[in-house]
Amino acid sequence: MNYEFFIAKRIIGSKAYKSSVSAPIIKIGITAISIGIIVMLIAIATGLGLQKKVREKVVAFNGHLTINNYDSNNSNESVFPVSTEQEFYPIFKSVEGVAHIQAVATKFGVIRTETDFEGTVLKGVGNDYDWSYLKAFLVDGRLPDYTGDLNNEVLISTYLANRLNFKVGDSFQMVFAKDNIDDIPFIRQFHIVGFFNSGFQDIDKTFMIGDLRHVQRLNKWDSNQVGNFEVFIDDFSQLKAMDTKIRAATPSNTNTQTIEEKYYTTFEWIKIFDNNTYGIIAIMIIVAGINMITALLVLILERTQMIGILKALGSSNWSIRKVFLYNATYLICLGLFWGNLIGLMLLFIQKQFSVLKFPDPEQYYVSIIPVHIGLDYIILLNIGTFIACFLMLMIPSIIITKISPVKAIRFE
């Protein structure tokens, strides 16, 4: 049997150990590790959750990548059409990892009521549109159906509905300017079948969803001409690599743009959360490590006579250090256990019951604080914390090599 482990186990199990001078300090060390793990779990889970939620909102209305004509401008309106007669449409077979591709087009117009008006962009979608992404943001009514004849049903945001006092079932007129501003504009009648709310005001105040054929008729395009293609991929982490592959698989007269490029400011903003999370992790590990170092030093001081006796009996310095490192390992594991138990419990409560909310939802694009619970980062966090604390404990254990057996046995 490993006698160092045996001695450490006896020390931990003894009643004298639990009522010793070092007991309160050891409890403080365990508490520090537990609190550190709780804080780190919350920081990582909320940081990843917010990034994931914001990314989902932006992707739902734009796709991971867009393919359009090189002559297109940078506005939200489709000006120069691109043909649907492409090798990559309607199924992108040449690039593995593409989940879906859909054709859309946009047209700016003004919603006109008896008392008010509001400018917005009609986003035309066809029967290839994947509603599963948008369905999560539907708050009232139903989704429109564009599989049959030309349809006047539209989805608008709750932002526009509140500004114009619309209800599901209402109809309204929308005015679209012609190329020659002196000409009488186009006027179209639309019927509201549902409201969506992404929580992303830049999107909610900009877009309404309608039939693609309306945009084609307004722009005098053929049925095989659209504004751009939206591409959805299986793995967001491969976005840059997929952009390169898709760019190579599309004609030279088309351009691809990733969602990160289109919403550069937003994605740079959410990346700041990574830096904050790394800072919190570093601080918590240092605090926990310092507390454990203090606890180990007190434990060594309290067991000085035992160290002297073990040295007198022929134990090596490393063997005695192992006794205290086993002891410290037990304390670290105890702290990790309680920290994970409490931390994960808090995260599950927030995930299931949405207890905590942002005071200013518009600033964070979400109203409820989102959490992402992943086994991968939980395991890495625990392993990293354990290794960091253990390595930090190697330093104070060196003091054992400086203790003289004679003086240690006489020490009180």
mmCIF file of N, CA, C and O in Angstrom, residues 293-332:
data_model
loop_
_atom_site.group_PDB
_atom_site.id
_atom_site.type_symbol
_atom_site.label_atom_id
_atom_site.label_comp_id
_atom_site.label_asym_id
_atom_site.label_seq_id
_atom_site.Cartn_x
_atom_site.Cartn_y
_atom_site.Cartn_z
ATOM 1 N N ILE A 293 -2.603 27.701 -0.675
ATOM 2 C CA ILE A 293 -1.209 27.802 -0.220
ATOM 3 C C ILE A 293 -1.172 28.133 1.269
ATOM 4 O O ILE A 293 -0.405 27.537 2.050
ATOM 5 N N THR A 294 -2.011 29.080 1.665
ATOM 6 C CA THR A 294 -2.091 29.456 3.079
ATOM 7 C C THR A 294 -2.511 28.268 3.929
ATOM 8 O O THR A 294 -1.935 28.007 5.001
ATOM 9 N N ALA A 295 -3.531 27.534 3.472
ATOM 10 C CA ALA A 295 -4.015 26.375 4.222
ATOM 11 C C ALA A 295 -2.923 25.314 4.354
ATOM 12 O O ALA A 295 -2.749 24.712 5.419
ATOM 13 N N LEU A 296 -2.166 25.080 3.286
ATOM 14 C CA LEU A 296 -1.103 24.077 3.319
ATOM 15 C C LEU A 296 0.032 24.492 4.245
ATOM 16 O O LEU A 296 0.584 23.662 4.980
ATOM 17 N N LEU A 297 0.384 25.778 4.223
ATOM 18 C CA LEU A 297 1.437 26.262 5.112
ATOM 19 C C LEU A 297 1.053 26.080 6.579
ATOM 20 O O LEU A 297 1.879 25.656 7.408
ATOM 21 N N VAL A 298 -0.202 26.398 6.898
ATOM 22 C CA VAL A 298 -0.679 26.219 8.273
ATOM 23 C C VAL A 298 -0.681 24.740 8.640
ATOM 24 O O VAL A 298 -0.309 24.355 9.757
ATOM 25 N N LEU A 299 -1.078 23.896 7.692
ATOM 26 C CA LEU A 299 -1.112 22.453 7.933
ATOM 27 C C LEU A 299 0.296 21.911 8.170
ATOM 28 O O LEU A 299 0.513 21.073 9.055
ATOM 29 N N ILE A 300 1.268 22.386 7.399
ATOM 30 C CA ILE A 300 2.668 21.960 7.577
ATOM 31 C C ILE A 300 3.183 22.416 8.943
ATOM 32 O O ILE A 300 3.845 21.654 9.662
ATOM 33 N N LEU A 301 2.870 23.669 9.290
ATOM 34 C CA LEU A 301 3.304 24.200 10.584
ATOM 35 C C LEU A 301 2.710 23.394 11.731
ATOM 36 O O LEU A 301 3.386 23.097 12.721
ATOM 37 N N GLU A 302 1.444 23.013 11.588
ATOM 38 C CA GLU A 302 0.753 22.265 12.637
ATOM 39 C C GLU A 302 1.307 20.847 12.762
ATOM 40 O O GLU A 302 1.272 20.249 13.854
ATOM 41 N N ARG A 303 1.841 20.310 11.689
ATOM 42 C CA ARG A 303 2.338 18.928 11.679
ATOM 43 C C ARG A 303 3.877 18.873 11.667
ATOM 44 O O ARG A 303 4.456 17.893 11.177
ATOM 45 N N THR A 304 4.509 19.881 12.195
ATOM 46 C CA THR A 304 5.977 19.937 12.182
ATOM 47 C C THR A 304 6.595 18.746 12.923
ATOM 48 O O THR A 304 7.579 18.146 12.467
ATOM 49 N N GLN A 305 6.040 18.419 14.079
ATOM 50 C CA GLN A 305 6.583 17.278 14.839
ATOM 51 C C GLN A 305 6.454 15.981 14.041
ATOM 52 O O GLN A 305 7.376 15.149 14.054
ATOM 53 N N MET A 306 5.328 15.791 13.390
ATOM 54 C CA MET A 306 5.142 14.587 12.581
ATOM 55 C C MET A 306 6.176 14.519 11.464
ATOM 56 O O MET A 306 6.711 13.443 11.154
ATOM 57 N N ILE A 307 6.471 15.679 10.856
ATOM 58 C CA ILE A 307 7.474 15.736 9.795
ATOM 59 C C ILE A 307 8.838 15.310 10.334
ATOM 60 O O ILE A 307 9.568 14.541 9.691
ATOM 61 N N GLY A 308 9.179 15.817 11.555
ATOM 62 C CA GLY A 308 10.463 15.447 12.174
ATOM 63 C C GLY A 308 10.565 13.967 12.441
ATOM 64 O O GLY A 308 11.604 13.337 12.194
ATOM 65 N N ILE A 309 9.476 13.362 12.942
ATOM 66 C CA ILE A 309 9.476 11.930 13.244
ATOM 67 C C ILE A 309 9.630 11.111 11.968
ATOM 68 O O ILE A 309 10.398 10.143 11.924
ATOM 69 N N LEU A 310 8.899 11.497 10.926
ATOM 70 C CA LEU A 310 8.998 10.771 9.662
ATOM 71 C C LEU A 310 10.403 10.861 9.081
ATOM 72 O O LEU A 310 10.927 9.875 8.530
ATOM 73 N N LYS A 311 11.038 12.034 9.214
ATOM 74 C CA LYS A 311 12.413 12.174 8.718
ATOM 75 C C LYS A 311 13.378 11.326 9.535
ATOM 76 O O LYS A 311 14.309 10.706 8.989
ATOM 77 N N ALA A 312 13.146 11.281 10.862
ATOM 78 C CA ALA A 312 14.011 10.492 11.734
ATOM 79 C C ALA A 312 13.883 9.003 11.426
ATOM 80 O O ALA A 312 14.841 8.237 11.597
ATOM 81 N N LEU A 313 12.694 8.621 10.956
ATOM 82 C CA LEU A 313 12.474 7.207 10.615
ATOM 83 C C LEU A 313 12.980 6.860 9.219
ATOM 84 O O LEU A 313 12.867 5.720 8.783
ATOM 85 N N GLY A 314 13.511 7.860 8.526
ATOM 86 C CA GLY A 314 14.125 7.585 7.229
ATOM 87 C C GLY A 314 13.324 8.001 6.013
ATOM 88 O O GLY A 314 13.723 7.716 4.876
ATOM 89 N N SER A 315 12.198 8.665 6.208
ATOM 90 C CA SER A 315 11.398 9.104 5.064
ATOM 91 C C SER A 315 12.118 10.231 4.321
ATOM 92 O O SER A 315 12.722 11.110 4.937
ATOM 93 N N SER A 316 12.044 10.204 3.020
ATOM 94 C CA SER A 316 12.668 11.244 2.201
ATOM 95 C C SER A 316 11.802 12.499 2.192
ATOM 96 O O SER A 316 10.613 12.472 2.543
ATOM 97 N N ASN A 317 12.425 13.608 1.801
ATOM 98 C CA ASN A 317 11.682 14.873 1.721
ATOM 99 C C ASN A 317 10.505 14.753 0.747
ATOM 100 O O ASN A 317 9.404 15.248 1.015
ATOM 101 N N TRP A 318 10.739 14.128 -0.399
ATOM 102 C CA TRP A 318 9.684 13.991 -1.401
ATOM 103 C C TRP A 318 8.532 13.130 -0.885
ATOM 104 O O TRP A 318 7.361 13.405 -1.137
ATOM 105 N N SER A 319 8.869 12.092 -0.117
ATOM 106 C CA SER A 319 7.846 11.214 0.435
ATOM 107 C C SER A 319 6.937 11.984 1.400
ATOM 108 O O SER A 319 5.713 11.834 1.381
ATOM 109 N N ILE A 320 7.554 12.840 2.223
ATOM 110 C CA ILE A 320 6.768 13.623 3.187
ATOM 111 C C ILE A 320 5.956 14.694 2.451
ATOM 112 O O ILE A 320 4.801 14.962 2.808
ATOM 113 N N ARG A 321 6.556 15.279 1.433
ATOM 114 C CA ARG A 321 5.814 16.268 0.629
ATOM 115 C C ARG A 321 4.578 15.638 0.005
ATOM 116 O O ARG A 321 3.512 16.258 -0.093
ATOM 117 N N LYS A 322 4.725 14.377 -0.410
ATOM 118 C CA LYS A 322 3.588 13.685 -1.023
ATOM 119 C C LYS A 322 2.434 13.523 -0.036
ATOM 120 O O LYS A 322 1.265 13.589 -0.431
ATOM 121 N N VAL A 323 2.743 13.343 1.242
ATOM 122 C CA VAL A 323 1.688 13.223 2.250
ATOM 123 C C VAL A 323 0.826 14.483 2.255
ATOM 124 O O VAL A 323 -0.408 14.418 2.252
ATOM 125 N N PHE A 324 1.490 15.633 2.261
ATOM 126 C CA PHE A 324 0.756 16.895 2.325
ATOM 127 C C PHE A 324 0.105 17.246 0.974
ATOM 128 O O PHE A 324 -0.942 17.881 0.943
ATOM 129 N N LEU A 325 0.719 16.817 -0.106
ATOM 130 C CA LEU A 325 0.102 17.055 -1.419
ATOM 131 C C LEU A 325 -1.149 16.194 -1.608
ATOM 132 O O LEU A 325 -2.128 16.635 -2.209
ATOM 133 N N TYR A 326 -1.121 14.961 -1.067
ATOM 134 C CA TYR A 326 -2.330 14.138 -1.074
ATOM 135 C C TYR A 326 -3.443 14.818 -0.278
ATOM 136 O O TYR A 326 -4.608 14.848 -0.685
ATOM 137 N N ASN A 327 -3.038 15.358 0.863
ATOM 138 C CA ASN A 327 -3.996 16.062 1.713
ATOM 139 C C ASN A 327 -4.592 17.266 0.980
ATOM 140 O O ASN A 327 -5.805 17.487 0.989
ATOM 141 N N ALA A 328 -3.717 18.033 0.334
ATOM 142 C CA ALA A 328 -4.173 19.219 -0.396
ATOM 143 C C ALA A 328 -5.048 18.834 -1.592
ATOM 144 O O ALA A 328 -6.015 19.539 -1.906
ATOM 145 N N THR A 329 -4.710 17.709 -2.247
ATOM 146 C CA THR A 329 -5.516 17.238 -3.377
ATOM 147 C C THR A 329 -6.942 16.940 -2.935
ATOM 148 O O THR A 329 -7.906 17.268 -3.636
ATOM 149 N N TYR A 330 -7.057 16.328 -1.759
ATOM 150 C CA TYR A 330 -8.388 16.037 -1.210
ATOM 151 C C TYR A 330 -9.174 17.334 -1.004
ATOM 152 O O TYR A 330 -10.364 17.416 -1.341
ATOM 153 N N LEU A 331 -8.514 18.354 -0.472
ATOM 154 C CA LEU A 331 -9.183 19.634 -0.214
ATOM 155 C C LEU A 331 -9.600 20.307 -1.520
ATOM 156 O O LEU A 331 -10.686 20.886 -1.615
ATOM 157 N N ILE A 332 -8.727 20.227 -2.538
ATOM 158 C CA ILE A 332 -9.059 20.821 -3.838
ATOM 159 C C ILE A 332 -10.274 20.110 -4.442
ATOM 160 O O ILE A 332 -11.205 20.765 -4.934
#
